[in-house]
CSV table of C-alpha atoms in Angstrom, one decimal:
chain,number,residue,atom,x,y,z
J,1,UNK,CA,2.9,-18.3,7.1
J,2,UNK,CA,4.7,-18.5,3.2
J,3,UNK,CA,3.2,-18.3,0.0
J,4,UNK,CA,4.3,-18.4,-3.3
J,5,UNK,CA,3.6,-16.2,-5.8
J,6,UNK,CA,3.1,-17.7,-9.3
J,7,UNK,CA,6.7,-17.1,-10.4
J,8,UNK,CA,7.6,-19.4,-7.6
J,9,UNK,CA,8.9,-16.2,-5.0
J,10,UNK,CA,8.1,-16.8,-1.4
J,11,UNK,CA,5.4,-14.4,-0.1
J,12,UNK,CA,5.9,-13.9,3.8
J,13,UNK,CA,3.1,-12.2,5.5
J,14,UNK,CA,3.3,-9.3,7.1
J,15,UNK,CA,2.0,-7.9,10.3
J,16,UNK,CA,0.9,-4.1,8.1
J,17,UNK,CA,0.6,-4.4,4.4
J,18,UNK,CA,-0.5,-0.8,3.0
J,19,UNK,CA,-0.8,0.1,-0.8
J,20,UNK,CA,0.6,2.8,-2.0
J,21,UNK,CA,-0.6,4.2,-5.4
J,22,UNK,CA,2.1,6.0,-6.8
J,23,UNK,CA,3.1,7.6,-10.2
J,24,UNK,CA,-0.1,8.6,-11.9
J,25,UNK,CA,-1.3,9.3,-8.8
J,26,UNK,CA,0.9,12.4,-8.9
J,27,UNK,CA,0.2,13.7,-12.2
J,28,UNK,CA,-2.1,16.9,-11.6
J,29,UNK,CA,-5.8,16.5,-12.9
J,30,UNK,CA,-8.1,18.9,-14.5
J,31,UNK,CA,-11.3,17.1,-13.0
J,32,UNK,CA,-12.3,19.5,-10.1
J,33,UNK,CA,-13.8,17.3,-6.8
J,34,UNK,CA,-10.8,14.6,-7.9
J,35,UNK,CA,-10.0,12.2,-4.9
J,36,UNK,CA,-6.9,11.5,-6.4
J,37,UNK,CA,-3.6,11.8,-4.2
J,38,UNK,CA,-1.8,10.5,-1.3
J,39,UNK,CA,-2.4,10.4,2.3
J,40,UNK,CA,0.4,12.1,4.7
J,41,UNK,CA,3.2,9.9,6.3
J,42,UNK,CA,1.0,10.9,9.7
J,43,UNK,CA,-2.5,9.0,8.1
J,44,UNK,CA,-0.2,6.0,8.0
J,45,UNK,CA,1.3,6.1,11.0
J,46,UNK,CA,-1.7,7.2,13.2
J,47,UNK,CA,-3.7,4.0,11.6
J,48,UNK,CA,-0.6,1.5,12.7
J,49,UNK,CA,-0.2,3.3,16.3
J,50,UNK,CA,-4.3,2.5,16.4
J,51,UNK,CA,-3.6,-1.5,15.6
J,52,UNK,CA,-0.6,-1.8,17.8
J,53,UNK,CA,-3.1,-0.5,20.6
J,54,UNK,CA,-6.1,-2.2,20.0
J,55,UNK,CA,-4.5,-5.3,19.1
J,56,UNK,CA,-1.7,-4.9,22.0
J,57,UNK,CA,1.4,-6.1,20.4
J,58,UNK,CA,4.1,-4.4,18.2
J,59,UNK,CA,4.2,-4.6,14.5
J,60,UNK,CA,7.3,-6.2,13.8
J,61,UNK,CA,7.0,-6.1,9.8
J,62,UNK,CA,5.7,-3.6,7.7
J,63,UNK,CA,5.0,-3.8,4.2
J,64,UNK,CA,4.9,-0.6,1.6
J,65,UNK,CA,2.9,-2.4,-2.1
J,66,UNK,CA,3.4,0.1,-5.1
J,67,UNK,CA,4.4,-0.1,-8.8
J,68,UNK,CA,7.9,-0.6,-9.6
J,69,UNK,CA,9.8,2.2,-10.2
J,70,UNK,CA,12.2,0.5,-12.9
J,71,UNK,CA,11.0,2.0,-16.8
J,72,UNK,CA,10.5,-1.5,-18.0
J,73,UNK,CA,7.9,-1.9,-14.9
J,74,UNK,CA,5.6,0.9,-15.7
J,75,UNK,CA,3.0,2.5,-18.2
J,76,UNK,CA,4.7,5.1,-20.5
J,77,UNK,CA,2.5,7.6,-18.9
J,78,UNK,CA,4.2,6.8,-15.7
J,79,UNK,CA,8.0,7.1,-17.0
J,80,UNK,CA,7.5,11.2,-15.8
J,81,UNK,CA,6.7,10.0,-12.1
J,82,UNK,CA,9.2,7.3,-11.5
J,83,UNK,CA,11.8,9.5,-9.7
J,84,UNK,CA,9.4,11.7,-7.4
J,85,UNK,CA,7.5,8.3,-6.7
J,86,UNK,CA,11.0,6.6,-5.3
J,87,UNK,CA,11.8,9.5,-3.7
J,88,UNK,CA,8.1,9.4,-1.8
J,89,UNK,CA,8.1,5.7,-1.6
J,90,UNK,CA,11.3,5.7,0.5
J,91,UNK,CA,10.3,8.8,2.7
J,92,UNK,CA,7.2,6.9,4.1
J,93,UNK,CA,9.9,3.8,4.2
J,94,UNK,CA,12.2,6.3,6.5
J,95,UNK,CA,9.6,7.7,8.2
J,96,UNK,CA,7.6,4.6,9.3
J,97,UNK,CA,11.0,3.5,10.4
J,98,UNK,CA,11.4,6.0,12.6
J,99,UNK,CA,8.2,6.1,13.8
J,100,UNK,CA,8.5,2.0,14.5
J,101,UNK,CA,11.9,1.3,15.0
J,102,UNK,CA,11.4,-2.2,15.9
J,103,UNK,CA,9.4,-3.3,12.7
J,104,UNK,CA,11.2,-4.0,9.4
J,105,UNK,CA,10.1,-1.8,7.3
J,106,UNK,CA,10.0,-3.2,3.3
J,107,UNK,CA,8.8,-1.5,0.1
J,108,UNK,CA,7.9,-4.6,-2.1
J,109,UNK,CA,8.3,-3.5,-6.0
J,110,UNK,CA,10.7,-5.1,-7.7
J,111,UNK,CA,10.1,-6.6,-11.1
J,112,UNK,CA,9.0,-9.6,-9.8
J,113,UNK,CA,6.4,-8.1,-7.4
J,114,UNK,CA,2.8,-8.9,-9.8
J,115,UNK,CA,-0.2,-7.7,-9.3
J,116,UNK,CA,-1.4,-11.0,-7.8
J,117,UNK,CA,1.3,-11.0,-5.7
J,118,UNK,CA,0.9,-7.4,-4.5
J,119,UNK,CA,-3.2,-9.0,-4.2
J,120,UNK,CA,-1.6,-11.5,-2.0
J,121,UNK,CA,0.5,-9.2,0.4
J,122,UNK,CA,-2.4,-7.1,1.1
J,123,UNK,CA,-5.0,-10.0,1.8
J,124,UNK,CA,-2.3,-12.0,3.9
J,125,UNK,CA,-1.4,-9.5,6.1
J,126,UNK,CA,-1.5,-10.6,10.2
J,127,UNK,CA,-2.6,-7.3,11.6
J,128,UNK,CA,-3.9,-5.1,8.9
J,129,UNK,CA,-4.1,-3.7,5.8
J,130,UNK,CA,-4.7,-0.3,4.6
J,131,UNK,CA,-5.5,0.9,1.3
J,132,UNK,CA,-4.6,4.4,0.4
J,133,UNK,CA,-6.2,6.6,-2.8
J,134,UNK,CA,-6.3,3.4,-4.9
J,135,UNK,CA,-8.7,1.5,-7.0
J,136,UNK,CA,-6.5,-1.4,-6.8
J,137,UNK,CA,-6.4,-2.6,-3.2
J,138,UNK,CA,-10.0,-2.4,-2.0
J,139,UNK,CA,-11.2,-5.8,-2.6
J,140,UNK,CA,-7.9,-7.8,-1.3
J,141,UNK,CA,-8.3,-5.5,2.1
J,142,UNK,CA,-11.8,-6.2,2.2
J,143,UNK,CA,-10.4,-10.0,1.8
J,144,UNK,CA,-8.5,-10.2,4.8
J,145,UNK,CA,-8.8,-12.4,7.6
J,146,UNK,CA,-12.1,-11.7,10.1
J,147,UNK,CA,-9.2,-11.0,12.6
J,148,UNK,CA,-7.3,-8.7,10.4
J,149,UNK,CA,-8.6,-4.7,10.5
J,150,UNK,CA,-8.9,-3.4,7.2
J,151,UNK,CA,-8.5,0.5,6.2
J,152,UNK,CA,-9.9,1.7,2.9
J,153,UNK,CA,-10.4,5.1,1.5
J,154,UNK,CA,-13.8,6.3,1.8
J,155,UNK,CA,-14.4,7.2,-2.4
J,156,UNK,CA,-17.1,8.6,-3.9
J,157,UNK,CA,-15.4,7.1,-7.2
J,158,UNK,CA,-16.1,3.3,-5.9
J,159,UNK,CA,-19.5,3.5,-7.3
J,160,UNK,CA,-19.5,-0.8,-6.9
J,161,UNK,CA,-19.2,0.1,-3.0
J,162,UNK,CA,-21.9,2.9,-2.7
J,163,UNK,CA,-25.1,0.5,-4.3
């Protein structure tokens, strides 16, 4: 199944679409009890290995969603982060390769990659979609198809979810 995105870019679905907050989330916080961060390569991997089992077939694409890590992509707060987020974005790339060598694994965040079309990844994903320490990507997981499993970081923060 193809989309497009509203710049016209073809938006292919994936089998696992997981968000990835980067750069600020990296910058240290003086707020004690913050459930800022990043979950470990293993969180990731562990979650996929538990689709491929329940849903008995391979992943055969696997999408990483973040913020681009070109200057002219991101806040100016950000600028400090770009580096150490590439560097983490393409580990987990690497890593989930390794750890599912027959799945492509993509990290979509190029200039072109929008919001809406990161919304889009995440809610057209075939298999599931997981959203990490992110305010972003809870209500396009929760939007997925009733076939799709959806993973989202239990917050105290998503006050909207705890009424």
């Amino acid at each position: 199944a193809v989309a497009k995105s509203p710049q016209g870019q073809r938006i292919e679905a994936d089998d696992a679409v997981i968000h990835v907050r980067l750069h600020d989330a990296l910058k240290p916080t003086p707020r004690v009890g913050s459930q800022r961060g990043l979950f470990k390569h293993t969180a990731y991997a562990r979650l996929l290995k538990q689709v491929q089992l329940e849903n008995k077939k391979p992943l055969e694409t696997i999408s990483l969603v973040t913020a681009p890590f070109h200057e002219d992509g991101v806040r100016e707060k950000d600028l400090a982060f770009l580096d150490r987020s590439k560097m983490i974005a393409v580990d987990l790339q690497d890593y989930l390769a390794g750890e599912f060598p027959s799945a492509k694994v993509t990290i979509h965040n190029s200039m072109d990659e929008t919001p809406i079309t990161a919304f889009a990844r995440l809610t057209r994903a075939k298999q599931v979609a997981i959203c990490g320490c992110s305010t972003f990507c809870p209500l396009p997981v929760f939007g997925v198809q009733p076939e799709v499993k959806g993973f989202v970081w239990e917050s105290t923060h998503y006050s909207f979810f705890n009424k």
